[in-house]
PDB file of C-alpha atoms in Angstrom:
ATOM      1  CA  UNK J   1     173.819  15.266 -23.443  1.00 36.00           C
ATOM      2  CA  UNK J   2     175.008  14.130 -20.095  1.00 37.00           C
ATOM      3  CA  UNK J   3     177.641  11.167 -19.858  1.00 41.00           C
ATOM      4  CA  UNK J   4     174.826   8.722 -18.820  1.00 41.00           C
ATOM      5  CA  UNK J   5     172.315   9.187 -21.977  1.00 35.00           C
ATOM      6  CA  UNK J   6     175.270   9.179 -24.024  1.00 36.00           C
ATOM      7  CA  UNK J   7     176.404   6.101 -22.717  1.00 42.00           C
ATOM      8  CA  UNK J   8     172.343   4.305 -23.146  1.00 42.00           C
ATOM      9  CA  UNK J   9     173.010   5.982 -26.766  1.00 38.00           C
ATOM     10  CA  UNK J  10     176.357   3.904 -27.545  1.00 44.00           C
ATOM     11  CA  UNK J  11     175.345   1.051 -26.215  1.00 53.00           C
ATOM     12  CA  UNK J  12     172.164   0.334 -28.350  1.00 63.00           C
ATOM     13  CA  UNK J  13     174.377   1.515 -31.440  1.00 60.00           C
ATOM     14  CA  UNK J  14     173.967  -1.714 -33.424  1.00 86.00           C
ATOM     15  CA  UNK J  15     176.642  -2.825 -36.520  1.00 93.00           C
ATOM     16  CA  UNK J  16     175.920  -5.812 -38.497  1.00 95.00           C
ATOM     17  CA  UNK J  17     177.284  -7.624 -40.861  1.00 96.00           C
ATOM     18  CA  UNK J  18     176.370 -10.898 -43.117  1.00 96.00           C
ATOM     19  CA  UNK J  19     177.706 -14.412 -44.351  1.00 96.00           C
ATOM     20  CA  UNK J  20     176.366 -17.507 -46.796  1.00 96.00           C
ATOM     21  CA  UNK J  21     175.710 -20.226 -45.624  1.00 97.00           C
ATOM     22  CA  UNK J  22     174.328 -23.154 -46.631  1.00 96.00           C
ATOM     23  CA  UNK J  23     170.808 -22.892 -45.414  1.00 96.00           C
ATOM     24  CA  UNK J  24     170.821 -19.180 -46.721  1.00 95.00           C
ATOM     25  CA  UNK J  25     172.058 -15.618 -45.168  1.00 96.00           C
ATOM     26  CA  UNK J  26     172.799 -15.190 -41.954  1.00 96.00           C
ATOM     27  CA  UNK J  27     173.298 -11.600 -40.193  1.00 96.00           C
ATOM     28  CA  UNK J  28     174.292 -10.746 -36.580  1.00 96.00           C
ATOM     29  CA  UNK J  29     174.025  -7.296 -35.372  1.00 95.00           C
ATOM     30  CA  UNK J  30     175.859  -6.025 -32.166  1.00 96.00           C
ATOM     31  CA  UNK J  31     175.759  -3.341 -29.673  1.00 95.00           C
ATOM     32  CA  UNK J  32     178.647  -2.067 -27.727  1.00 93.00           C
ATOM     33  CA  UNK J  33     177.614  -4.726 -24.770  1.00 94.00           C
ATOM     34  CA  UNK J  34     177.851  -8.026 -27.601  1.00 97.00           C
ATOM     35  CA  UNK J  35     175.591  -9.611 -29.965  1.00 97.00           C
ATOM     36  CA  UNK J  36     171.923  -8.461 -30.659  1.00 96.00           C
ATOM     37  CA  UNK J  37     170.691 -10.484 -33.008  1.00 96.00           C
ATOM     38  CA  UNK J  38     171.517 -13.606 -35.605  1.00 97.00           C
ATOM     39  CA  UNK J  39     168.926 -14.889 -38.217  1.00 96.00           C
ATOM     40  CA  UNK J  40     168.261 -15.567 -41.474  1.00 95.00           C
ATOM     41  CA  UNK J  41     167.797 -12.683 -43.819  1.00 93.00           C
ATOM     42  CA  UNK J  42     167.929 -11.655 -47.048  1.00 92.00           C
ATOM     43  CA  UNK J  43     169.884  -9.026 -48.288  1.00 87.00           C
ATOM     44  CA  UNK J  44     173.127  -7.448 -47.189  1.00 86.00           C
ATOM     45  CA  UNK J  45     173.441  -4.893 -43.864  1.00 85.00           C
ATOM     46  CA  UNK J  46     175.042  -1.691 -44.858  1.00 82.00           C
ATOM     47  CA  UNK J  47     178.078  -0.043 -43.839  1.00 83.00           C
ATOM     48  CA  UNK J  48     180.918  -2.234 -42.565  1.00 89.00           C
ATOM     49  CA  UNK J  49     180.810  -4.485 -39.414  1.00 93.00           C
ATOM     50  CA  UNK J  50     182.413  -3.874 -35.961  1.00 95.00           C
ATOM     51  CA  UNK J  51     185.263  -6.158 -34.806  1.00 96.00           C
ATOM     52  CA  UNK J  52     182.240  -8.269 -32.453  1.00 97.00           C
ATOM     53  CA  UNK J  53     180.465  -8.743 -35.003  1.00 97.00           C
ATOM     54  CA  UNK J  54     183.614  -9.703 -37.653  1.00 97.00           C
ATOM     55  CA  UNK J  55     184.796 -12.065 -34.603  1.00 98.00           C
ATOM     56  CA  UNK J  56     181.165 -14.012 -34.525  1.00 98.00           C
ATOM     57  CA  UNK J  57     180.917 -14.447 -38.508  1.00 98.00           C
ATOM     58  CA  UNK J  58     184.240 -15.984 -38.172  1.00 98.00           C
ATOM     59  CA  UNK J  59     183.180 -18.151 -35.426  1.00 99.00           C
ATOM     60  CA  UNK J  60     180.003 -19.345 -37.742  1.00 99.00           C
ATOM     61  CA  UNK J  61     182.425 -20.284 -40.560  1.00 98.00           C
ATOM     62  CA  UNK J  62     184.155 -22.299 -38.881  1.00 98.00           C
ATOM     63  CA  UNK J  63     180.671 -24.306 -36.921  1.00 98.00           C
ATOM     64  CA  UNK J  64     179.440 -24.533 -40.809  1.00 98.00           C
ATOM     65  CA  UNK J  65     182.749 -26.160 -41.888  1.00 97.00           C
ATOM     66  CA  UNK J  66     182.447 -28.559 -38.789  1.00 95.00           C
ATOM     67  CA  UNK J  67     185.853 -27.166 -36.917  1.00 97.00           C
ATOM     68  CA  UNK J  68     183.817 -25.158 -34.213  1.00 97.00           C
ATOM     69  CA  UNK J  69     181.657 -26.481 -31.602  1.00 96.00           C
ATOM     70  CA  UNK J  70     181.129 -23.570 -29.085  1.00 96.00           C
ATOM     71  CA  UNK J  71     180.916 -19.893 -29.030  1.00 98.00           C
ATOM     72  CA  UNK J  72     182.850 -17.098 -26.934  1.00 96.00           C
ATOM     73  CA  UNK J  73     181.656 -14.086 -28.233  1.00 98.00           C
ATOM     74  CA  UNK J  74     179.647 -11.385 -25.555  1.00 97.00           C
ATOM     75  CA  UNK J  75     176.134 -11.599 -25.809  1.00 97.00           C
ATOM     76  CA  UNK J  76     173.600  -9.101 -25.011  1.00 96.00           C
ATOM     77  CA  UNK J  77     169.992 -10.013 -26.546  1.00 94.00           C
ATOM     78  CA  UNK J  78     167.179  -8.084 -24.811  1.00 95.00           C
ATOM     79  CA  UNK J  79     164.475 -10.196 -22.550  1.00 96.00           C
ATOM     80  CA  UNK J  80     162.619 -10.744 -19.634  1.00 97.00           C
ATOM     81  CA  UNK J  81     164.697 -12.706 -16.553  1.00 97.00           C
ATOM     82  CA  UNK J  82     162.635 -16.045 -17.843  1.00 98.00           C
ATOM     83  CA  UNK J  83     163.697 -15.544 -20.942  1.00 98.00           C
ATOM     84  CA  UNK J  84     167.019 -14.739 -19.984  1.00 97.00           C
ATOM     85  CA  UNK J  85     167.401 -17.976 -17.996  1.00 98.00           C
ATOM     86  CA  UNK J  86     165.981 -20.227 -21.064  1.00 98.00           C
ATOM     87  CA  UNK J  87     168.769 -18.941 -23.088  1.00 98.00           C
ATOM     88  CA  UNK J  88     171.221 -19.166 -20.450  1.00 97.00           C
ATOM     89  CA  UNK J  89     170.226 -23.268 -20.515  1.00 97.00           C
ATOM     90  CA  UNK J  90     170.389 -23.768 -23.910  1.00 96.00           C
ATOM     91  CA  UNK J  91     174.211 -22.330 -24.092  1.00 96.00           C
ATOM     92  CA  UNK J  92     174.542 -25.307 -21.785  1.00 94.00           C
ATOM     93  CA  UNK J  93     173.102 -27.711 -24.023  1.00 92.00           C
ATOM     94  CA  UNK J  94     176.056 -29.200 -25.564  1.00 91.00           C
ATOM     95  CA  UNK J  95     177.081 -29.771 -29.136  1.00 93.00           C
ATOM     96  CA  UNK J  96     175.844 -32.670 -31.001  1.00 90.00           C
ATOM     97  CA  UNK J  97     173.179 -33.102 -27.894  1.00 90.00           C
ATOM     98  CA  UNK J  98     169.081 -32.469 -27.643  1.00 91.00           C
ATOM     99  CA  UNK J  99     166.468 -31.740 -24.998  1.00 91.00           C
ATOM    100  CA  UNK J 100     163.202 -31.279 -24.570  1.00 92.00           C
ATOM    101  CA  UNK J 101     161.327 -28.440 -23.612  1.00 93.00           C
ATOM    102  CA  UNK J 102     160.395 -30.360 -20.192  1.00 93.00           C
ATOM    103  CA  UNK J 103     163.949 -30.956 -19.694  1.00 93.00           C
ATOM    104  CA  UNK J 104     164.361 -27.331 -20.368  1.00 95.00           C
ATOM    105  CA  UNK J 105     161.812 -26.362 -17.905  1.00 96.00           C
ATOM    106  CA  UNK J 106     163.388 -28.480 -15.222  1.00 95.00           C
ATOM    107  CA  UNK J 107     166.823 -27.082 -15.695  1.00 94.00           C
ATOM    108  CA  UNK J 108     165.570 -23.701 -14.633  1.00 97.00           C
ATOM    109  CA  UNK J 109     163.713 -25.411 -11.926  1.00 97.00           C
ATOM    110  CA  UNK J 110     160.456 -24.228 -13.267  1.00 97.00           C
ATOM    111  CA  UNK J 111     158.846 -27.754 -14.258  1.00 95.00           C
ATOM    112  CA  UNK J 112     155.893 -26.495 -14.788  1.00 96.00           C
ATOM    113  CA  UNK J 113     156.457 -23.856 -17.651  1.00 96.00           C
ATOM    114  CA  UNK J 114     157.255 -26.516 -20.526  1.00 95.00           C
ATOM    115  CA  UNK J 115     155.293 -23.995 -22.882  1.00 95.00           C
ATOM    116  CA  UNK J 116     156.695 -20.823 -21.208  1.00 97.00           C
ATOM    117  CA  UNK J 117     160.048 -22.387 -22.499  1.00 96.00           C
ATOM    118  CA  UNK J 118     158.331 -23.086 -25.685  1.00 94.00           C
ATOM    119  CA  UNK J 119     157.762 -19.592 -26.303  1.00 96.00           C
ATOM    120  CA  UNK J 120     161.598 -18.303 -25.376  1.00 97.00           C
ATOM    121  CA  UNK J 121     163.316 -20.470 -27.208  1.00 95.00           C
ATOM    122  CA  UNK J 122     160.891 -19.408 -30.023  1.00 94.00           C
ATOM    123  CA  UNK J 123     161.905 -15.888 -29.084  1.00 96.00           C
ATOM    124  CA  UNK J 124     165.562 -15.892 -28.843  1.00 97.00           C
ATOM    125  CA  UNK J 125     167.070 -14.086 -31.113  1.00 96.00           C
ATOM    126  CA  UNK J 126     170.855 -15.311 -31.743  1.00 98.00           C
ATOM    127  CA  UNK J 127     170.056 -18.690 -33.757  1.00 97.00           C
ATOM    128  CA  UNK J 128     173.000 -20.981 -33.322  1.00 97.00           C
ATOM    129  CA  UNK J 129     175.190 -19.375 -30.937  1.00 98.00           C
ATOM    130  CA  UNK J 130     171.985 -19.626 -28.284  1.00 98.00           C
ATOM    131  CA  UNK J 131     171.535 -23.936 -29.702  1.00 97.00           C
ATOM    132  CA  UNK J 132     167.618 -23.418 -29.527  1.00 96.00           C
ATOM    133  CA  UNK J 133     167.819 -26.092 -32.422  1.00 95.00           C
ATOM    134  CA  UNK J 134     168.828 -28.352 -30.147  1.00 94.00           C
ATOM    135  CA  UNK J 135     165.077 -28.394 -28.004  1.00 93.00           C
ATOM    136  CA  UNK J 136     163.324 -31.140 -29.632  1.00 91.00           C
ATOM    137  CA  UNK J 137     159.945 -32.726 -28.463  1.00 88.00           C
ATOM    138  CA  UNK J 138     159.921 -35.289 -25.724  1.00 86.00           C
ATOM    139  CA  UNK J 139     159.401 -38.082 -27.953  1.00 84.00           C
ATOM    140  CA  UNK J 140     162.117 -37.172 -30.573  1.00 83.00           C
ATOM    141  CA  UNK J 141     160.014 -34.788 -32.645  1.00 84.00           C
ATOM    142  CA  UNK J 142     161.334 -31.721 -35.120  1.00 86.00           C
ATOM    143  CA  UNK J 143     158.645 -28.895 -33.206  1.00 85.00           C
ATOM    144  CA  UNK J 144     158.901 -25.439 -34.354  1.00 83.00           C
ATOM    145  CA  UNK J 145     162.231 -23.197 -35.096  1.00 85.00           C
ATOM    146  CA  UNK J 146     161.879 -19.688 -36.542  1.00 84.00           C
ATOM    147  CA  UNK J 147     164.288 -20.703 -39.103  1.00 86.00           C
ATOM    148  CA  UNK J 148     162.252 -23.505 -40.451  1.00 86.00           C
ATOM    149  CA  UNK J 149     162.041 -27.077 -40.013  1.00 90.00           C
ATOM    150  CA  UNK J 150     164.623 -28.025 -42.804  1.00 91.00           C
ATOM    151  CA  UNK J 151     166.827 -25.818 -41.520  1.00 94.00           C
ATOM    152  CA  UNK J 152     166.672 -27.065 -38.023  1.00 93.00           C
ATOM    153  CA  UNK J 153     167.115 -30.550 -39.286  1.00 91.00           C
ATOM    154  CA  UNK J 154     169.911 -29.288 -41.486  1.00 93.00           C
ATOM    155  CA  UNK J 155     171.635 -27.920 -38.052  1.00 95.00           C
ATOM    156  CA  UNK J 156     170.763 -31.118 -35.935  1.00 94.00           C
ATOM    157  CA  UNK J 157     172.242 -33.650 -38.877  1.00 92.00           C
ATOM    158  CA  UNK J 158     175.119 -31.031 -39.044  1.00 95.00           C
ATOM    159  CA  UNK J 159     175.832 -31.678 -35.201  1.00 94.00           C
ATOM    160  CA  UNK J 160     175.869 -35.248 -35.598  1.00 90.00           C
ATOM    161  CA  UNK J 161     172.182 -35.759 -33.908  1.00 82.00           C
ATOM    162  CA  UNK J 162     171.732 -37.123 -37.193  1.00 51.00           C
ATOM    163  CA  UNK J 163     167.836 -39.075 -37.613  1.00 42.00           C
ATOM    164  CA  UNK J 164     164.744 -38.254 -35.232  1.00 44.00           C
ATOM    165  CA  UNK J 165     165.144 -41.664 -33.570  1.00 48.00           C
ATOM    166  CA  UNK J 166     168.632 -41.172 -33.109  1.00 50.00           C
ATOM    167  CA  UNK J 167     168.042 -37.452 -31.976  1.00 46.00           C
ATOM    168  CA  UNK J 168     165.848 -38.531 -29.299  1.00 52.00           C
ATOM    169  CA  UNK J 169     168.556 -40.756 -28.146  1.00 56.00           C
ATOM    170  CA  UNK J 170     170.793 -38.192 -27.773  1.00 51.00           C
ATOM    171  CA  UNK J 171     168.701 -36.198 -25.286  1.00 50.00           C
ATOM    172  CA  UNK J 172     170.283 -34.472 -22.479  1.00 44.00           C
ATOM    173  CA  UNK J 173     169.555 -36.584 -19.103  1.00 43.00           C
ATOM    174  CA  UNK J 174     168.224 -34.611 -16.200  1.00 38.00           C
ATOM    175  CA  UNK J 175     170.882 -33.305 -14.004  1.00 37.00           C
TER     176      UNK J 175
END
């Protein structure tokens, strides 16, 4: 195998691991470039997890007990550029703060592709560390999270965004 196939190979080599929490389990898988994957599952992964993905389900502990607001672990979820650059927003979104998928759209100076945003942030696969819980509808409403409604509630409330009318309130003002 020459270096540069065995180099694709390593890279893609995923480890995983799994915590409670208290909207259910939660596993995050990594490659050798950072973190793949977090969502709720069922079950436990097998085989022990790599020193990424031990470092980002210590970083979730501490957001669930409320003494972590950010994350700084390497991520490396597979998408297209738009995709890419809906994610990249919502890491900007801070803590404790909302948007809507307009606001979204005009971040990435694409105003136009409110429901192009809709369906990357339903598409992004590392729930909480990439805050797509945090896009709300313009007027303040819960719209859909691939983790559920309660549980994007659960995470809002957590954050301090607290009720819907109070949520909407906290929406992120266009820059």
């Amino acid at each position: 195998m020459s270096d540069k196939v065995a180099d694709k190979v390593t890279d893609k080599v995923t480890t995983q691991g799994a915590m409670s929490t208290p909207l259910g389990n939660l596993w995050v898988s990594a490659s050798a470039e950072g973190l793949t994957e977090v969502v709720f599952r069922e079950g436990r992964p097998v085989g022990s997890p790599s020193a990424l993905v031990s470092r980002a389900l210590n970083q979730l502990a501490e957001y669930f007990d409320g003494e972590r607001q950010t994350f700084d672990v390497p991520l490396a979820a597979e998408g297209t550029d738009f995709q890419q650059s809906v994610w990249a927003a919502l890491c900007e979104l801070p803590y404790g703060v909302t948007a809507s998928y307009r606001d979204i759209a005009v971040r990435i100076a694409k105003p136009k592709a409110v429901r192009a945003v809709g369906a990357a942030n339903g598409r992004n696969p590392l729930a909480i560390i990439v805050p797509c819980h945090r896009v709300i509808g313009a007027d303040g409403s819960l719209t859909g999270y691939a983790g559920g409604l309660s549980r994007k509630q659960w995470l809002l409330q957590h954050e301090g965004c607290g009720t819907l009318a109070a949520m909407a309130q906290g929406t992120l003002p266009l820059a």
